[in-house]
Amino acid sequence: MDLTPNDEQEALRFATIAWLEGNMPLAEARNRAPTLWSGMKEMGWLEMTRPEMGLDHATEALIFAELGRFLAPVAALSTAVAARWTGLLDKVAVALRGHVLDTVGTTSALGLFDGKAGLIEFAAESATHGLDLSTLQVRLDEMPSPSLIDEPLAALHFRLLAAAYGVGCAEAAGDMATEYAKVREQFGKPIGSFQAIKHICADMAVRSQVARSQLYYAACALDAGDADTAFYVAAAKRLADQAALENGRANIQVHGGIGMTDEAQPHLPLKRAHLLQFVAPVETADLL
């Protein structure tokens, strides 16, 4: 991919979207089917960049942005990184400071520890919902000592995929707001015809596109072994996080009163956006 997906990548992306629409609708984010994880594994998304697969990080980022649009399980991020750099093919949860996310079916987790990717083992305990209602979590009283992955690119890979999820999350919020603006009427007209709403939706589209463009650039830099890859990946993560959070808030604003209710869906991408801020976060030093 030379900053623009080729025909094969676009075909793979459309096939991914078709599967996600049928098996992972956003409306069911809080009640995923028990067979979802095995289905994702069968689709091959969790092992895309293993050496024998022959796929690059650019293609993987393209697909993970679509997974992020449907609020796919966050363990897909850590599992894909572990498969690439350790050869571990089982599910791997996401390790944060004091928490482990998406823990069902695994006692291993991957996170960043002082800027390096590493694996921990945790005891299987009763998981509870956090802010993001699509993700179960376990709180750890004490973080186990990690087994660090002896490859600096593993941390960049993890951050890149988290950025891809952020891009998808931002686009999910933008799509939701735009569709609602087409059907919600006020004063006998769709609210999307009002200039104030148009500006909000346009800003959401711009934020998403900027974040997606930087994601592509960072992925291509990682594939090319560019000396400044760490900076490009950090920039992609920062822009994706910002787009996801601001679009999530704007989506609720466009929906008005119903957007603040639990029965409606706008809160789902916003809560996922908040969660993603803590997954492979970017420090100011990463952008200097």
GROMACS .gro file of C-alpha atoms in nm:
model
  288
    1MET     CA    1   0.000   0.000   0.000
    2ASP     CA    2   0.153   0.329  -0.112
    3LEU     CA    3  -0.066   0.543   0.117
    4THR     CA    4  -0.365   0.435  -0.092
    5PRO     CA    5  -0.507   0.081  -0.058
    6ASN     CA    6  -0.467  -0.131  -0.368
    7ASP     CA    7  -0.742  -0.345  -0.523
    8GLU     CA    8  -0.654  -0.656  -0.320
    9GLN     CA    9  -0.654  -0.462   0.006
   10GLU     CA   10  -0.986  -0.299  -0.077
   11ALA     CA   11  -1.137  -0.639  -0.158
   12LEU     CA   12  -1.014  -0.770   0.178
   13ARG     CA   13  -1.154  -0.464   0.354
   14PHE     CA   14  -1.498  -0.503   0.196
   15ALA     CA   15  -1.504  -0.874   0.283
   16THR     CA   16  -1.416  -0.779   0.640
   17ILE     CA   17  -1.697  -0.524   0.657
   18ALA     CA   18  -1.947  -0.776   0.523
   19TRP     CA   19  -1.850  -1.029   0.792
   20LEU     CA   20  -1.860  -0.769   1.067
   21GLU     CA   21  -2.203  -0.644   0.965
   22GLY     CA   22  -2.339  -0.997   0.987
   23ASN     CA   23  -2.157  -1.117   1.297
   24MET     CA   24  -2.059  -0.812   1.503
   25PRO     CA   25  -2.327  -0.543   1.472
   26LEU     CA   26  -2.261  -0.237   1.682
   27ALA     CA   27  -2.603  -0.266   1.843
   28GLU     CA   28  -2.490  -0.591   2.010
   29ALA     CA   29  -2.165  -0.452   2.150
   30ARG     CA   30  -2.275  -0.524   2.507
   31ASN     CA   31  -2.385  -0.878   2.435
   32ARG     CA   32  -2.149  -1.043   2.190
   33ALA     CA   33  -2.211  -1.399   2.071
   34PRO     CA   34  -1.999  -1.664   2.254
   35THR     CA   35  -1.868  -1.783   1.916
   36LEU     CA   36  -1.741  -1.438   1.813
   37TRP     CA   37  -1.377  -1.494   1.908
   38SER     CA   38  -1.350  -1.824   1.724
   39GLY     CA   39  -1.506  -1.658   1.422
   40MET     CA   40  -1.251  -1.379   1.426
   41LYS     CA   41  -0.972  -1.632   1.453
   42GLU     CA   42  -1.106  -1.826   1.157
   43MET     CA   43  -1.109  -1.506   0.952
   44GLY     CA   44  -0.731  -1.485   1.006
   45TRP     CA   45  -0.726  -1.130   1.145
   46LEU     CA   46  -0.542  -1.229   1.463
   47GLU     CA   47  -0.234  -1.366   1.285
   48MET     CA   48  -0.209  -1.140   0.979
   49THR     CA   49   0.153  -1.033   1.019
   50ARG     CA   50   0.306  -1.365   1.121
   51PRO     CA   51   0.603  -1.423   0.885
   52GLU     CA   52   0.437  -1.717   0.712
   53MET     CA   53   0.124  -1.516   0.632
   54GLY     CA   54   0.304  -1.275   0.400
   55LEU     CA   55   0.090  -0.972   0.487
   56ASP     CA   56   0.226  -0.633   0.588
   57HIS     CA   57   0.135  -0.395   0.871
   58ALA     CA   58  -0.035  -0.159   0.627
   59THR     CA   59  -0.288  -0.426   0.531
   60GLU     CA   60  -0.333  -0.520   0.895
   61ALA     CA   61  -0.395  -0.157   0.997
   62LEU     CA   62  -0.655  -0.128   0.723
   63ILE     CA   63  -0.845  -0.427   0.861
   64PHE     CA   64  -0.808  -0.329   1.226
   65ALA     CA   65  -0.958   0.011   1.152
   66GLU     CA   66  -1.271  -0.171   1.035
   67LEU     CA   67  -1.266  -0.390   1.347
   68GLY     CA   68  -1.246  -0.071   1.550
   69ARG     CA   69  -1.547   0.069   1.369
   70PHE     CA   70  -1.755  -0.221   1.502
   71LEU     CA   71  -1.604  -0.202   1.852
   72ALA     CA   72  -1.439  -0.541   1.816
   73PRO     CA   73  -1.293  -0.706   2.129
   74VAL     CA   74  -0.983  -0.520   2.245
   75ALA     CA   75  -0.795  -0.847   2.298
   76ALA     CA   76  -0.759  -0.865   1.920
   77LEU     CA   77  -0.490  -0.597   1.954
   78SER     CA   78  -0.277  -0.784   2.204
   79THR     CA   79  -0.339  -1.122   2.046
   80ALA     CA   80  -0.221  -1.002   1.704
   81VAL     CA   81   0.095  -0.851   1.853
   82ALA     CA   82   0.172  -1.163   2.055
   83ALA     CA   83   0.120  -1.383   1.748
   84ARG     CA   84   0.361  -1.170   1.544
   85TRP     CA   85   0.645  -1.136   1.795
   86THR     CA   86   0.620  -1.439   2.024
   87GLY     CA   87   0.447  -1.703   1.812
   88LEU     CA   88   0.174  -1.739   2.076
   89LEU     CA   89  -0.150  -1.822   1.895
   90ASP     CA   90  -0.391  -1.830   2.188
   91LYS     CA   91  -0.601  -1.535   2.302
   92VAL     CA   92  -0.405  -1.269   2.492
   93ALA     CA   93  -0.576  -1.001   2.700
   94VAL     CA   94  -0.473  -0.634   2.722
   95ALA     CA   95  -0.273  -0.535   3.030
   96LEU     CA   96  -0.312  -0.183   3.166
   97ARG     CA   97  -0.189  -0.034   3.490
   98GLY     CA   98  -0.384  -0.223   3.755
   99HIS     CA   99  -0.631  -0.378   3.510
  100VAL     CA  100  -0.653  -0.652   3.251
  101LEU     CA  101  -0.908  -0.613   2.972
  102ASP     CA  102  -1.106  -0.874   2.778
  103THR     CA  103  -1.002  -1.161   3.001
  104VAL     CA  104  -1.252  -1.433   2.912
  105GLY     CA  105  -1.073  -1.746   2.793
  106THR     CA  106  -0.717  -1.646   2.881
  107THR     CA  107  -0.477  -1.591   3.170
  108SER     CA  108  -0.212  -1.412   2.961
  109ALA     CA  109  -0.205  -1.040   2.887
  110LEU     CA  110   0.014  -0.806   2.684
  111GLY     CA  111   0.086  -0.443   2.763
  112LEU     CA  112   0.353  -0.175   2.757
  113PHE     CA  113   0.597  -0.156   3.046
  114ASP     CA  114   0.827   0.146   3.041
  115GLY     CA  115   0.779   0.166   2.667
  116LYS     CA  116   0.847  -0.202   2.600
  117ALA     CA  117   0.593  -0.470   2.513
  118GLY     CA  118   0.569  -0.756   2.758
  119LEU     CA  119   0.352  -1.045   2.868
  120ILE     CA  120   0.215  -1.116   3.214
  121GLU     CA  121   0.025  -1.406   3.364
  122PHE     CA  122  -0.273  -1.332   3.587
  123ALA     CA  123  -0.512  -1.540   3.792
  124ALA     CA  124  -0.851  -1.607   3.636
  125GLU     CA  125  -1.100  -1.413   3.845
  126SER     CA  126  -1.453  -1.287   3.808
  127ALA     CA  127  -1.451  -1.012   3.548
  128THR     CA  128  -1.672  -0.704   3.567
  129HIS     CA  129  -1.777  -0.431   3.328
  130GLY     CA  130  -1.591  -0.103   3.335
  131LEU     CA  131  -1.676   0.219   3.156
  132ASP     CA  132  -1.671   0.046   2.819
  133LEU     CA  133  -1.967  -0.188   2.844
  134SER     CA  134  -1.838  -0.404   2.559
  135THR     CA  135  -1.525  -0.501   2.755
  136LEU     CA  136  -1.492  -0.711   3.069
  137GLN     CA  137  -1.202  -0.638   3.300
  138VAL     CA  138  -1.019  -0.778   3.600
  139ARG     CA  139  -0.866  -0.547   3.858
  140LEU     CA  140  -0.520  -0.649   3.981
  141ASP     CA  141  -0.406  -0.562   4.331
  142GLU     CA  142  -0.048  -0.599   4.214
  143MET     CA  143   0.086  -0.607   3.859
  144PRO     CA  144   0.291  -0.923   3.797
  145SER     CA  145   0.644  -0.886   3.666
  146PRO     CA  146   0.631  -0.888   3.285
  147SER     CA  147   0.826  -1.108   3.050
  148LEU     CA  148   0.951  -0.841   2.808
  149ILE     CA  149   0.951  -0.908   2.435
  150ASP     CA  150   1.304  -0.868   2.303
  151GLU     CA  151   1.199  -0.666   2.000
  152PRO     CA  152   1.137  -0.287   2.011
  153LEU     CA  153   0.903  -0.307   1.712
  154ALA     CA  154   0.651  -0.505   1.919
  155ALA     CA  155   0.561  -0.193   2.118
  156LEU     CA  156   0.521   0.010   1.798
  157HIS     CA  157   0.304  -0.265   1.651
  158PHE     CA  158   0.078  -0.260   1.956
  159ARG     CA  159   0.045   0.119   1.945
  160LEU     CA  160  -0.025   0.112   1.570
  161LEU     CA  161  -0.311  -0.135   1.606
  162ALA     CA  162  -0.454   0.065   1.898
  163ALA     CA  163  -0.444   0.370   1.669
  164ALA     CA  164  -0.631   0.172   1.403
  165TYR     CA  165  -0.902   0.091   1.657
  166GLY     CA  166  -0.921   0.462   1.741
  167VAL     CA  167  -0.966   0.554   1.376
  168GLY     CA  168  -1.247   0.302   1.341
  169CYS     CA  169  -1.410   0.425   1.661
  170ALA     CA  170  -1.400   0.785   1.535
  171GLU     CA  171  -1.557   0.682   1.206
  172ALA     CA  172  -1.827   0.482   1.381
  173ALA     CA  173  -1.930   0.794   1.574
  174GLY     CA  174  -1.921   1.005   1.258
  175ASP     CA  175  -2.130   0.758   1.060
  176MET     CA  176  -2.383   0.733   1.341
  177ALA     CA  177  -2.421   1.111   1.365
  178THR     CA  178  -2.453   1.157   0.990
  179GLU     CA  179  -2.719   0.888   0.952
  180TYR     CA  180  -2.919   1.030   1.241
  181ALA     CA  181  -2.897   1.381   1.096
  182LYS     CA  182  -3.059   1.251   0.776
  183VAL     CA  183  -3.370   1.113   0.947
  184ARG     CA  184  -3.424   1.331   1.256
  185GLU     CA  185  -3.653   1.619   1.165
  186GLN     CA  186  -3.704   1.955   1.330
  187PHE     CA  187  -3.926   2.233   1.196
  188GLY     CA  188  -4.028   1.996   0.918
  189LYS     CA  189  -3.673   1.943   0.788
  190PRO     CA  190  -3.396   1.691   0.854
  191ILE     CA  191  -3.156   1.841   1.107
  192GLY     CA  192  -2.874   1.760   0.868
  193SER     CA  193  -2.992   2.049   0.652
  194PHE     CA  194  -2.910   2.299   0.926
  195GLN     CA  195  -2.573   2.466   0.899
  196ALA     CA  196  -2.476   2.406   1.262
  197ILE     CA  197  -2.525   2.030   1.224
  198LYS     CA  198  -2.349   2.028   0.889
  199HIS     CA  199  -2.043   2.187   1.046
  200ILE     CA  200  -2.035   1.932   1.328
  201CYS     CA  201  -2.058   1.638   1.086
  202ALA     CA  202  -1.799   1.792   0.853
  203ASP     CA  203  -1.556   1.837   1.141
  204MET     CA  204  -1.608   1.473   1.240
  205ALA     CA  205  -1.530   1.359   0.886
  206VAL     CA  206  -1.215   1.572   0.871
  207ARG     CA  207  -1.086   1.442   1.205
  208SER     CA  208  -1.144   1.083   1.094
  209GLN     CA  209  -0.973   1.131   0.759
  210VAL     CA  210  -0.671   1.304   0.909
  211ALA     CA  211  -0.631   1.023   1.162
  212ARG     CA  212  -0.671   0.754   0.892
  213SER     CA  213  -0.413   0.921   0.668
  214GLN     CA  214  -0.158   0.930   0.949
  215LEU     CA  215  -0.238   0.567   1.033
  216TYR     CA  216  -0.157   0.463   0.676
  217TYR     CA  217   0.166   0.662   0.678
  218ALA     CA  218   0.276   0.513   1.010
  219ALA     CA  219   0.196   0.159   0.894
  220CYS     CA  220   0.393   0.206   0.573
  221ALA     CA  221   0.684   0.350   0.774
  222LEU     CA  222   0.681   0.044   1.000
  223ASP     CA  223   0.688  -0.186   0.697
  224ALA     CA  224   0.971   0.014   0.540
  225GLY     CA  225   1.181   0.024   0.857
  226ASP     CA  226   1.190   0.405   0.853
  227ALA     CA  227   1.418   0.557   1.115
  228ASP     CA  228   1.136   0.786   1.235
  229THR     CA  229   0.873   0.513   1.261
  230ALA     CA  230   0.831   0.561   1.637
  231PHE     CA  231   0.735   0.925   1.583
  232TYR     CA  232   0.493   0.846   1.302
  233VAL     CA  233   0.323   0.575   1.508
  234ALA     CA  234   0.299   0.804   1.811
  235ALA     CA  235   0.144   1.074   1.592
  236ALA     CA  236  -0.105   0.824   1.453
  237LYS     CA  237  -0.207   0.717   1.803
  238ARG     CA  238  -0.243   1.075   1.926
  239LEU     CA  239  -0.456   1.179   1.627
  240ALA     CA  240  -0.669   0.864   1.649
  241ASP     CA  241  -0.733   0.911   2.020
  242GLN     CA  242  -0.825   1.275   1.967
  243ALA     CA  243  -1.057   1.195   1.677
  244ALA     CA  244  -1.230   0.911   1.862
  245LEU     CA  245  -1.291   1.120   2.173
  246GLU     CA  246  -1.404   1.439   1.999
  247ASN     CA  247  -1.622   1.254   1.748
  248GLY     CA  248  -1.777   1.053   2.028
  249ARG     CA  249  -1.877   1.371   2.207
  250ALA     CA  250  -2.000   1.536   1.887
  251ASN     CA  251  -2.209   1.229   1.805
  252ILE     CA  252  -2.398   1.264   2.132
  253GLN     CA  253  -2.447   1.634   2.065
  254VAL     CA  254  -2.600   1.565   1.724
  255HIS     CA  255  -2.836   1.309   1.878
  256GLY     CA  256  -2.952   1.559   2.138
  257GLY     CA  257  -3.146   1.428   2.437
  258ILE     CA  258  -3.171   1.071   2.312
  259GLY     CA  259  -2.793   1.061   2.269
  260MET     CA  260  -2.751   1.074   2.647
  261THR     CA  261  -2.969   0.770   2.715
  262ASP     CA  262  -2.849   0.417   2.777
  263GLU     CA  263  -3.103   0.276   2.531
  264ALA     CA  264  -2.946   0.461   2.238
  265GLN     CA  265  -2.606   0.370   2.092
  266PRO     CA  266  -2.405   0.698   2.078
  267HIS     CA  267  -2.250   0.637   2.420
  268LEU     CA  268  -2.088   0.313   2.298
  269PRO     CA  269  -1.817   0.465   2.073
  270LEU     CA  270  -1.757   0.744   2.325
  271LYS     CA  271  -1.691   0.496   2.606
  272ARG     CA  272  -1.467   0.288   2.380
  273ALA     CA  273  -1.282   0.610   2.290
  274HIS     CA  274  -1.218   0.678   2.657
  275LEU     CA  275  -1.086   0.324   2.704
  276LEU     CA  276  -0.852   0.350   2.407
  277GLN     CA  277  -0.682   0.653   2.562
  278PHE     CA  278  -0.523   0.410   2.811
  279VAL     CA  279  -0.418   0.141   2.561
  280ALA     CA  280  -0.057   0.200   2.449
  281PRO     CA  281  -0.083   0.570   2.543
  282VAL     CA  282   0.146   0.830   2.389
  283GLU     CA  283   0.370   1.038   2.613
  284THR     CA  284   0.479   1.387   2.517
  285ALA     CA  285   0.836   1.265   2.484
  286ASP     CA  286   0.724   1.026   2.208
  287LEU     CA  287   0.633   1.322   1.989
  288LEU     CA  288   0.955   1.520   2.039
   0.00000   0.00000   0.00000
